[in-house]
Amino acid sequence: MSLETVMAPHTEGASASEAEGRLERFFSAFEGGRAPLLLLDYDGTLAPFQVDRFKAVPWPGVRERLNAIQKQKKTRLAVVTGRPAAEIAPLLGLDGLIEVWGLHGAERLYPDGRRELERIPEDMERRLEVLRRCLREDSFGGLFEDKLNAAVMHWRGASPEAARAIEERTRALFEPLAHQRGFNLLEFESGLELRAGRDKSGAIEALLAEAREAGPTAFLGDDLTDEKAFCALRGRGLSVLVRRAWRATWAEVWLRPPEELCGFLDRWIAACGG
Ligand SMILES: [Mg+2]
């Protein structure tokens, strides 16, 4: 049985003192000397949303702090995003190279530029392509994003009425395939993604498996697609919801960006030796 079926998500935020206690315990474990692992979603977590997603640059203060963390050379830093991995480095604009898990974990871009892509079976690829062809011709007034392992519809910025219509037509197109083995439907803020392959929990599992000797591990995310990663990390690391407004979540700690996010990164820097 999966965690999702045996444990209810938190229905309200942990009290401020509970959250502070969790953070204190987490950062006190840095004294062990093992390399900490900092895993970060991008959109909504490190950067505020933009209708034009190629304009989504980090919140003020975030880039400087991530640069400082990289400069310390103590933390293993990775971005785990729904975007194609190559989109992250130019937006994030760090001084150093960074590891990125893209397409919700189906793609891995190493800091040295090597790239791995999870292959999906040919018949699934074909079925996905039929649907993508439809959307290239008519995207229902939304923004269609063509990914290697997925079809994504965005309606950020549309009026509520238009958004509803786009969502309805997209669901009608995606749902028959979503029920078939190997596919799943990801709901996120202002969009819907029909995809095949690994999700963010798969990325977290893979990262934890290869970093067995890692020190304290945290994953920060904002969206519904990050909840699977929060679940995957349970008992093995700190899960952090980064969001202006509270919502039910599996995450253990809630931070409001950018102030509390920057505060968290400052504590990270200090815990690694200042
Ligand atoms: Mg996000």
PDB file of C-alpha atoms and ligand atoms in Angstrom:
ATOM      1  CA  MET A   1       0.000   0.000   0.000  1.00  0.00           C
ATOM      2  CA  SER A   2       1.375   3.402  -0.850  1.00  0.00           C
ATOM      3  CA  LEU A   3       1.881   6.141   1.686  1.00  0.00           C
ATOM      4  CA  GLU A   4      -0.787   8.138  -0.044  1.00  0.00           C
ATOM      5  CA  THR A   5      -3.463   5.658   0.890  1.00  0.00           C
ATOM      6  CA  VAL A   6      -2.465   5.127   4.511  1.00  0.00           C
ATOM      7  CA  MET A   7      -1.654   8.649   5.592  1.00  0.00           C
ATOM      8  CA  ALA A   8      -3.827  11.696   5.191  1.00  0.00           C
ATOM      9  CA  PRO A   9      -2.074  14.848   4.069  1.00  0.00           C
ATOM     10  CA  HIS A  10      -1.818  17.623   6.603  1.00  0.00           C
ATOM     11  CA  THR A  11      -5.010  19.575   6.501  1.00  0.00           C
ATOM     12  CA  GLU A  12      -3.537  22.692   7.987  1.00  0.00           C
ATOM     13  CA  GLY A  13      -0.101  24.137   8.534  1.00  0.00           C
ATOM     14  CA  ALA A  14       2.035  22.875  11.377  1.00  0.00           C
ATOM     15  CA  SER A  15       2.118  25.454  14.141  1.00  0.00           C
ATOM     16  CA  ALA A  16       4.980  27.901  13.888  1.00  0.00           C
ATOM     17  CA  SER A  17       6.755  26.269  16.857  1.00  0.00           C
ATOM     18  CA  GLU A  18       6.366  22.758  15.399  1.00  0.00           C
ATOM     19  CA  ALA A  19       7.773  23.922  12.084  1.00  0.00           C
ATOM     20  CA  GLU A  20      10.631  25.700  13.834  1.00  0.00           C
ATOM     21  CA  GLY A  21      11.396  22.527  15.811  1.00  0.00           C
ATOM     22  CA  ARG A  22      11.581  20.516  12.591  1.00  0.00           C
ATOM     23  CA  LEU A  23      13.899  23.089  11.029  1.00  0.00           C
ATOM     24  CA  GLU A  24      16.138  23.155  14.099  1.00  0.00           C
ATOM     25  CA  ARG A  25      16.448  19.370  14.147  1.00  0.00           C
ATOM     26  CA  PHE A  26      17.146  19.355  10.431  1.00  0.00           C
ATOM     27  CA  PHE A  27      19.910  21.966  10.545  1.00  0.00           C
ATOM     28  CA  SER A  28      21.508  20.516  13.691  1.00  0.00           C
ATOM     29  CA  ALA A  29      22.176  17.305  11.711  1.00  0.00           C
ATOM     30  CA  PHE A  30      24.603  19.257   9.482  1.00  0.00           C
ATOM     31  CA  GLU A  31      27.202  18.868  12.211  1.00  0.00           C
ATOM     32  CA  GLY A  32      27.774  15.260  11.148  1.00  0.00           C
ATOM     33  CA  GLY A  33      29.968  16.434   8.275  1.00  0.00           C
ATOM     34  CA  ARG A  34      28.330  14.377   5.503  1.00  0.00           C
ATOM     35  CA  ALA A  35      27.474  16.315   2.321  1.00  0.00           C
ATOM     36  CA  PRO A  36      23.930  17.684   2.514  1.00  0.00           C
ATOM     37  CA  LEU A  37      21.618  17.322  -0.461  1.00  0.00           C
ATOM     38  CA  LEU A  38      19.477  20.292  -1.530  1.00  0.00           C
ATOM     39  CA  LEU A  39      16.798  19.457  -4.117  1.00  0.00           C
ATOM     40  CA  LEU A  40      14.765  22.266  -5.588  1.00  0.00           C
ATOM     41  CA  ASP A  41      11.793  22.629  -7.858  1.00  0.00           C
ATOM     42  CA  TYR A  42      12.074  25.726 -10.078  1.00  0.00           C
ATOM     43  CA  ASP A  43       8.798  27.449 -11.103  1.00  0.00           C
ATOM     44  CA  GLY A  44       6.832  28.791  -8.158  1.00  0.00           C
ATOM     45  CA  THR A  45       9.583  27.656  -5.772  1.00  0.00           C
ATOM     46  CA  LEU A  46      12.746  29.505  -6.809  1.00  0.00           C
ATOM     47  CA  ALA A  47      11.018  31.824  -9.274  1.00  0.00           C
ATOM     48  CA  PRO A  48       7.584  33.466  -9.356  1.00  0.00           C
ATOM     49  CA  PHE A  49       5.297  32.327 -12.168  1.00  0.00           C
ATOM     50  CA  GLN A  50       5.174  34.314 -15.393  1.00  0.00           C
ATOM     51  CA  VAL A  51       2.705  33.915 -18.247  1.00  0.00           C
ATOM     52  CA  ASP A  52       5.779  33.783 -20.499  1.00  0.00           C
ATOM     53  CA  ARG A  53       7.682  31.002 -18.743  1.00  0.00           C
ATOM     54  CA  PHE A  54      10.937  32.057 -20.389  1.00  0.00           C
ATOM     55  CA  LYS A  55      10.802  35.201 -18.271  1.00  0.00           C
ATOM     56  CA  ALA A  56      10.569  33.348 -14.952  1.00  0.00           C
ATOM     57  CA  VAL A  57      13.751  34.434 -13.156  1.00  0.00           C
ATOM     58  CA  PRO A  58      14.471  33.734  -9.467  1.00  0.00           C
ATOM     59  CA  TRP A  59      12.959  35.731  -6.608  1.00  0.00           C
ATOM     60  CA  PRO A  60      15.250  38.563  -5.468  1.00  0.00           C
ATOM     61  CA  GLY A  61      18.017  37.185  -3.249  1.00  0.00           C
ATOM     62  CA  VAL A  62      17.706  33.547  -4.316  1.00  0.00           C
ATOM     63  CA  ARG A  63      20.416  33.520  -6.986  1.00  0.00           C
ATOM     64  CA  GLU A  64      22.975  35.103  -4.614  1.00  0.00           C
ATOM     65  CA  ARG A  65      22.261  32.533  -1.932  1.00  0.00           C
ATOM     66  CA  LEU A  66      22.480  29.570  -4.288  1.00  0.00           C
ATOM     67  CA  ASN A  67      25.767  30.973  -5.589  1.00  0.00           C
ATOM     68  CA  ALA A  68      27.007  31.140  -1.999  1.00  0.00           C
ATOM     69  CA  ILE A  69      25.957  27.520  -1.391  1.00  0.00           C
ATOM     70  CA  GLN A  70      27.763  26.375  -4.537  1.00  0.00           C
ATOM     71  CA  LYS A  71      30.852  28.368  -3.576  1.00  0.00           C
ATOM     72  CA  GLN A  72      31.027  26.570  -0.226  1.00  0.00           C
ATOM     73  CA  LYS A  73      31.392  23.275  -2.160  1.00  0.00           C
ATOM     74  CA  LYS A  74      29.737  21.337   0.655  1.00  0.00           C
ATOM     75  CA  THR A  75      26.225  20.792  -0.663  1.00  0.00           C
ATOM     76  CA  ARG A  76      25.107  18.657  -3.555  1.00  0.00           C
ATOM     77  CA  LEU A  77      22.593  20.886  -5.314  1.00  0.00           C
ATOM     78  CA  ALA A  78      20.067  19.739  -7.918  1.00  0.00           C
ATOM     79  CA  VAL A  79      16.962  21.180  -9.548  1.00  0.00           C
ATOM     80  CA  VAL A  80      14.043  18.772 -10.084  1.00  0.00           C
ATOM     81  CA  THR A  81      11.590  20.359 -12.519  1.00  0.00           C
ATOM     82  CA  GLY A  82       8.778  19.597 -14.923  1.00  0.00           C
ATOM     83  CA  ARG A  83      10.519  21.656 -17.591  1.00  0.00           C
ATOM     84  CA  PRO A  84      13.001  20.278 -20.088  1.00  0.00           C
ATOM     85  CA  ALA A  85      16.273  20.351 -18.115  1.00  0.00           C
ATOM     86  CA  ALA A  86      18.123  22.664 -20.517  1.00  0.00           C
ATOM     87  CA  GLU A  87      15.749  25.553 -19.738  1.00  0.00           C
ATOM     88  CA  ILE A  88      16.882  25.896 -16.130  1.00  0.00           C
ATOM     89  CA  ALA A  89      20.516  27.068 -16.180  1.00  0.00           C
ATOM     90  CA  PRO A  90      19.919  30.164 -18.377  1.00  0.00           C
ATOM     91  CA  LEU A  91      17.021  31.291 -16.153  1.00  0.00           C
ATOM     92  CA  LEU A  92      18.676  30.470 -12.842  1.00  0.00           C
ATOM     93  CA  GLY A  93      21.879  32.239 -13.945  1.00  0.00           C
ATOM     94  CA  LEU A  94      24.230  30.735 -11.339  1.00  0.00           C
ATOM     95  CA  ASP A  95      27.998  31.213 -11.482  1.00  0.00           C
ATOM     96  CA  GLY A  96      28.595  27.462 -11.359  1.00  0.00           C
ATOM     97  CA  LEU A  97      27.179  24.504 -13.278  1.00  0.00           C
ATOM     98  CA  ILE A  98      24.188  22.695 -11.831  1.00  0.00           C
ATOM     99  CA  GLU A  99      22.633  19.236 -12.017  1.00  0.00           C
ATOM    100  CA  VAL A 100      19.047  19.304 -13.332  1.00  0.00           C
ATOM    101  CA  TRP A 101      16.428  16.568 -13.420  1.00  0.00           C
ATOM    102  CA  GLY A 102      13.948  17.655 -16.088  1.00  0.00           C
ATOM    103  CA  LEU A 103      10.558  16.437 -17.346  1.00  0.00           C
ATOM    104  CA  HIS A 104       9.617  15.568 -13.721  1.00  0.00           C
ATOM    105  CA  GLY A 105      12.640  13.279 -13.475  1.00  0.00           C
ATOM    106  CA  ALA A 106      12.519  11.514 -16.838  1.00  0.00           C
ATOM    107  CA  GLU A 107      15.509  13.520 -18.029  1.00  0.00           C
ATOM    108  CA  ARG A 108      18.799  14.079 -16.271  1.00  0.00           C
ATOM    109  CA  LEU A 109      21.324  16.750 -17.198  1.00  0.00           C
ATOM    110  CA  TYR A 110      24.649  16.407 -15.400  1.00  0.00           C
ATOM    111  CA  PRO A 111      26.718  19.500 -14.572  1.00  0.00           C
ATOM    112  CA  ASP A 112      29.253  18.423 -17.239  1.00  0.00           C
ATOM    113  CA  GLY A 113      26.545  18.505 -19.934  1.00  0.00           C
ATOM    114  CA  ARG A 114      25.918  14.739 -20.191  1.00  0.00           C
ATOM    115  CA  ARG A 115      22.238  13.985 -20.656  1.00  0.00           C
ATOM    116  CA  GLU A 116      20.178  10.886 -19.936  1.00  0.00           C
ATOM    117  CA  LEU A 117      16.616  10.403 -21.051  1.00  0.00           C
ATOM    118  CA  GLU A 118      14.214   7.740 -19.861  1.00  0.00           C
ATOM    119  CA  ARG A 119      12.929   5.941 -22.953  1.00  0.00           C
ATOM    120  CA  ILE A 120       9.220   5.258 -23.260  1.00  0.00           C
ATOM    121  CA  PRO A 121       7.945   2.253 -25.258  1.00  0.00           C
ATOM    122  CA  GLU A 122       7.283   2.912 -28.944  1.00  0.00           C
ATOM    123  CA  ASP A 123       3.559   2.206 -28.849  1.00  0.00           C
ATOM    124  CA  MET A 124       3.114   4.756 -26.053  1.00  0.00           C
ATOM    125  CA  GLU A 125       5.219   7.201 -27.996  1.00  0.00           C
ATOM    126  CA  ARG A 126       2.940   6.715 -31.012  1.00  0.00           C
ATOM    127  CA  ARG A 127      -0.263   7.250 -29.037  1.00  0.00           C
ATOM    128  CA  LEU A 128       1.153  10.366 -27.462  1.00  0.00           C
ATOM    129  CA  GLU A 129       2.183  11.671 -30.873  1.00  0.00           C
ATOM    130  CA  VAL A 130      -1.366  11.377 -32.260  1.00  0.00           C
ATOM    131  CA  LEU A 131      -2.620  13.562 -29.464  1.00  0.00           C
ATOM    132  CA  ARG A 132       0.230  16.042 -29.799  1.00  0.00           C
ATOM    133  CA  ARG A 133      -0.498  16.404 -33.502  1.00  0.00           C
ATOM    134  CA  CYS A 134      -4.092  17.410 -32.677  1.00  0.00           C
ATOM    135  CA  LEU A 135      -2.892  20.028 -30.222  1.00  0.00           C
ATOM    136  CA  ARG A 136      -0.322  21.489 -32.602  1.00  0.00           C
ATOM    137  CA  GLU A 137      -3.210  22.193 -34.969  1.00  0.00           C
ATOM    138  CA  ASP A 138      -5.680  23.440 -32.347  1.00  0.00           C
ATOM    139  CA  SER A 139      -4.613  24.220 -28.807  1.00  0.00           C
ATOM    140  CA  PHE A 140      -8.135  25.248 -27.641  1.00  0.00           C
ATOM    141  CA  GLY A 141      -6.950  28.817 -26.970  1.00  0.00           C
ATOM    142  CA  GLY A 142      -4.419  27.616 -24.384  1.00  0.00           C
ATOM    143  CA  LEU A 143      -0.668  27.284 -24.665  1.00  0.00           C
ATOM    144  CA  PHE A 144       0.409  23.837 -25.827  1.00  0.00           C
ATOM    145  CA  GLU A 145       3.830  22.661 -24.694  1.00  0.00           C
ATOM    146  CA  ASP A 146       5.286  19.761 -26.610  1.00  0.00           C
ATOM    147  CA  LYS A 147       7.555  17.648 -24.407  1.00  0.00           C
ATOM    148  CA  LEU A 148       9.506  14.524 -25.289  1.00  0.00           C
ATOM    149  CA  ASN A 149       7.442  12.345 -22.969  1.00  0.00           C
ATOM    150  CA  ALA A 150       4.319  14.443 -22.533  1.00  0.00           C
ATOM    151  CA  ALA A 151       1.715  16.831 -23.847  1.00  0.00           C
ATOM    152  CA  VAL A 152       1.123  19.858 -21.664  1.00  0.00           C
ATOM    153  CA  MET A 153      -1.630  22.447 -21.751  1.00  0.00           C
ATOM    154  CA  HIS A 154      -1.205  25.754 -19.928  1.00  0.00           C
ATOM    155  CA  TRP A 155      -3.953  28.318 -19.312  1.00  0.00           C
ATOM    156  CA  ARG A 156      -2.131  30.711 -17.010  1.00  0.00           C
ATOM    157  CA  GLY A 157      -3.280  34.259 -17.696  1.00  0.00           C
ATOM    158  CA  ALA A 158      -6.566  33.223 -19.368  1.00  0.00           C
ATOM    159  CA  SER A 159      -9.870  34.595 -18.007  1.00  0.00           C
ATOM    160  CA  PRO A 160     -11.656  32.187 -15.610  1.00  0.00           C
ATOM    161  CA  GLU A 161     -14.234  31.438 -18.282  1.00  0.00           C
ATOM    162  CA  ALA A 162     -11.679  30.754 -21.004  1.00  0.00           C
ATOM    163  CA  ALA A 163      -9.593  28.682 -18.558  1.00  0.00           C
ATOM    164  CA  ARG A 164     -12.596  26.501 -17.776  1.00  0.00           C
ATOM    165  CA  ALA A 165     -13.279  25.885 -21.451  1.00  0.00           C
ATOM    166  CA  ILE A 166      -9.638  25.036 -22.203  1.00  0.00           C
ATOM    167  CA  GLU A 167      -9.490  22.705 -19.208  1.00  0.00           C
ATOM    168  CA  GLU A 168     -12.673  20.899 -20.220  1.00  0.00           C
ATOM    169  CA  ARG A 169     -11.528  20.260 -23.778  1.00  0.00           C
ATOM    170  CA  THR A 170      -8.058  19.252 -22.625  1.00  0.00           C
ATOM    171  CA  ARG A 171      -9.471  16.765 -20.102  1.00  0.00           C
ATOM    172  CA  ALA A 172     -11.709  15.264 -22.751  1.00  0.00           C
ATOM    173  CA  LEU A 173      -8.679  14.708 -24.951  1.00  0.00           C
ATOM    174  CA  PHE A 174      -6.249  13.512 -22.235  1.00  0.00           C
ATOM    175  CA  GLU A 175      -8.447  11.333 -20.053  1.00  0.00           C
ATOM    176  CA  PRO A 176      -8.961   8.302 -22.317  1.00  0.00           C
ATOM    177  CA  LEU A 177      -5.190   7.884 -22.606  1.00  0.00           C
ATOM    178  CA  ALA A 178      -4.588   8.773 -18.959  1.00  0.00           C
ATOM    179  CA  HIS A 179      -6.447   5.620 -17.882  1.00  0.00           C
ATOM    180  CA  GLN A 180      -4.124   3.410 -19.887  1.00  0.00           C
ATOM    181  CA  ARG A 181      -1.178   1.692 -18.303  1.00  0.00           C
ATOM    182  CA  GLY A 182       2.035   3.693 -18.273  1.00  0.00           C
ATOM    183  CA  PHE A 183       0.380   7.069 -18.684  1.00  0.00           C
ATOM    184  CA  ASN A 184      -0.645   9.499 -16.014  1.00  0.00           C
ATOM    185  CA  LEU A 185      -2.346  12.808 -15.747  1.00  0.00           C
ATOM    186  CA  LEU A 186      -0.578  15.514 -13.762  1.00  0.00           C
ATOM    187  CA  GLU A 187      -2.597  18.422 -12.530  1.00  0.00           C
ATOM    188  CA  PHE A 188      -0.699  21.570 -11.759  1.00  0.00           C
ATOM    189  CA  GLU A 189      -1.590  25.196 -11.229  1.00  0.00           C
ATOM    190  CA  SER A 190      -3.161  26.512 -14.448  1.00  0.00           C
ATOM    191  CA  GLY A 191      -2.463  23.432 -16.474  1.00  0.00           C
ATOM    192  CA  LEU A 192      -2.701  19.746 -17.178  1.00  0.00           C
ATOM    193  CA  GLU A 193      -0.025  17.335 -18.355  1.00  0.00           C
ATOM    194  CA  LEU A 194      -0.496  13.902 -19.875  1.00  0.00           C
ATOM    195  CA  ARG A 195       2.764  12.065 -19.499  1.00  0.00           C
ATOM    196  CA  ALA A 196       4.568   8.788 -19.615  1.00  0.00           C
ATOM    197  CA  GLY A 197       7.429   7.718 -17.389  1.00  0.00           C
ATOM    198  CA  ARG A 198       9.024   8.706 -14.125  1.00  0.00           C
ATOM    199  CA  ASP A 199       7.532  11.410 -11.925  1.00  0.00           C
ATOM    200  CA  LYS A 200       9.262  13.503  -9.275  1.00  0.00           C
ATOM    201  CA  SER A 201       9.065  10.706  -6.702  1.00  0.00           C
ATOM    202  CA  GLY A 202      11.135   8.578  -9.117  1.00  0.00           C
ATOM    203  CA  ALA A 203      13.732  11.340  -9.298  1.00  0.00           C
ATOM    204  CA  ILE A 204      13.888  11.582  -5.494  1.00  0.00           C
ATOM    205  CA  GLU A 205      14.232   7.792  -5.158  1.00  0.00           C
ATOM    206  CA  ALA A 206      17.040   7.727  -7.732  1.00  0.00           C
ATOM    207  CA  LEU A 207      18.877  10.599  -6.057  1.00  0.00           C
ATOM    208  CA  LEU A 208      18.584   9.056  -2.593  1.00  0.00           C
ATOM    209  CA  ALA A 209      19.688   5.647  -3.873  1.00  0.00           C
ATOM    210  CA  GLU A 210      22.882   6.972  -5.394  1.00  0.00           C
ATOM    211  CA  ALA A 211      23.606   9.355  -2.516  1.00  0.00           C
ATOM    212  CA  ARG A 212      23.402   6.758   0.261  1.00  0.00           C
ATOM    213  CA  GLU A 213      26.078   8.527   2.253  1.00  0.00           C
ATOM    214  CA  ALA A 214      24.403  11.918   1.870  1.00  0.00           C
ATOM    215  CA  GLY A 215      23.848  14.078   4.900  1.00  0.00           C
ATOM    216  CA  PRO A 216      20.643  15.999   5.574  1.00  0.00           C
ATOM    217  CA  THR A 217      18.386  16.090   2.522  1.00  0.00           C
ATOM    218  CA  ALA A 218      15.640  18.571   1.686  1.00  0.00           C
ATOM    219  CA  PHE A 219      13.267  18.983  -1.221  1.00  0.00           C
ATOM    220  CA  LEU A 220      11.504  22.307  -1.808  1.00  0.00           C
ATOM    221  CA  GLY A 221       8.482  22.529  -4.103  1.00  0.00           C
ATOM    222  CA  ASP A 222       5.255  24.428  -4.589  1.00  0.00           C
ATOM    223  CA  ASP A 223       2.899  22.555  -6.867  1.00  0.00           C
ATOM    224  CA  LEU A 224       0.652  19.488  -6.782  1.00  0.00           C
ATOM    225  CA  THR A 225       3.270  17.667  -8.855  1.00  0.00           C
ATOM    226  CA  ASP A 226       5.704  18.097  -5.948  1.00  0.00           C
ATOM    227  CA  GLU A 227       3.489  16.223  -3.502  1.00  0.00           C
ATOM    228  CA  LYS A 228       4.765  12.871  -4.794  1.00  0.00           C
ATOM    229  CA  ALA A 229       8.302  14.012  -4.068  1.00  0.00           C
ATOM    230  CA  PHE A 230       7.251  15.087  -0.547  1.00  0.00           C
ATOM    231  CA  CYS A 231       5.824  11.603   0.029  1.00  0.00           C
ATOM    232  CA  ALA A 232       8.934   9.911  -1.367  1.00  0.00           C
ATOM    233  CA  LEU A 233      11.107  11.858   1.079  1.00  0.00           C
ATOM    234  CA  ARG A 234       9.096  10.988   4.182  1.00  0.00           C
ATOM    235  CA  GLY A 235      11.302   9.775   7.011  1.00  0.00           C
ATOM    236  CA  ARG A 236      14.428  10.354   4.910  1.00  0.00           C
ATOM    237  CA  GLY A 237      14.529  14.104   4.538  1.00  0.00           C
ATOM    238  CA  LEU A 238      12.770  17.404   5.016  1.00  0.00           C
ATOM    239  CA  SER A 239       9.941  18.276   2.640  1.00  0.00           C
ATOM    240  CA  VAL A 240       9.170  21.963   2.260  1.00  0.00           C
ATOM    241  CA  LEU A 241       6.161  23.596   0.630  1.00  0.00           C
ATOM    242  CA  VAL A 242       7.111  26.999  -0.822  1.00  0.00           C
ATOM    243  CA  ARG A 243       3.987  29.036  -1.475  1.00  0.00           C
ATOM    244  CA  ARG A 244       2.448  32.384  -0.649  1.00  0.00           C
ATOM    245  CA  ALA A 245      -0.875  30.801   0.359  1.00  0.00           C
ATOM    246  CA  TRP A 246      -1.331  27.663   2.456  1.00  0.00           C
ATOM    247  CA  ARG A 247      -2.845  24.524   0.973  1.00  0.00           C
ATOM    248  CA  ALA A 248      -3.190  20.934   2.182  1.00  0.00           C
ATOM    249  CA  THR A 249       0.136  19.198   1.674  1.00  0.00           C
ATOM    250  CA  TRP A 250       2.358  16.269   2.590  1.00  0.00           C
ATOM    251  CA  ALA A 251       5.233  18.659   3.230  1.00  0.00           C
ATOM    252  CA  GLU A 252       6.458  19.045   6.791  1.00  0.00           C
ATOM    253  CA  VAL A 253       7.299  22.722   6.646  1.00  0.00           C
ATOM    254  CA  TRP A 254       5.695  25.648   4.819  1.00  0.00           C
ATOM    255  CA  LEU A 255       7.738  28.683   3.721  1.00  0.00           C
ATOM    256  CA  ARG A 256       6.432  31.842   2.097  1.00  0.00           C
ATOM    257  CA  PRO A 257       8.660  33.135  -0.698  1.00  0.00           C
ATOM    258  CA  PRO A 258      10.730  35.091  -1.057  1.00  0.00           C
ATOM    259  CA  GLU A 259      11.471  36.149   2.566  1.00  0.00           C
ATOM    260  CA  GLU A 260      11.154  32.802   4.335  1.00  0.00           C
ATOM    261  CA  LEU A 261      12.749  30.965   1.428  1.00  0.00           C
ATOM    262  CA  CYS A 262      15.770  33.284   1.626  1.00  0.00           C
ATOM    263  CA  GLY A 263      15.823  32.793   5.402  1.00  0.00           C
ATOM    264  CA  PHE A 264      15.918  29.017   4.888  1.00  0.00           C
ATOM    265  CA  LEU A 265      18.810  29.331   2.416  1.00  0.00           C
ATOM    266  CA  ASP A 266      20.666  31.604   4.875  1.00  0.00           C
ATOM    267  CA  ARG A 267      20.321  28.941   7.559  1.00  0.00           C
ATOM    268  CA  TRP A 268      21.585  26.357   5.067  1.00  0.00           C
ATOM    269  CA  ILE A 269      24.670  28.494   4.359  1.00  0.00           C
ATOM    270  CA  ALA A 270      25.269  29.020   8.081  1.00  0.00           C
ATOM    271  CA  ALA A 271      24.827  25.293   8.842  1.00  0.00           C
ATOM    272  CA  CYS A 272      27.481  24.530   6.205  1.00  0.00           C
ATOM    273  CA  GLY A 273      29.964  26.748   8.018  1.00  0.00           C
ATOM    274  CA  GLY A 274      28.846  30.287   7.184  1.00  0.00           C
TER     275      GLY A 274
HETATM  276 MG    MG B   1       6.774  24.405  -9.302  1.00  0.00          MG
END
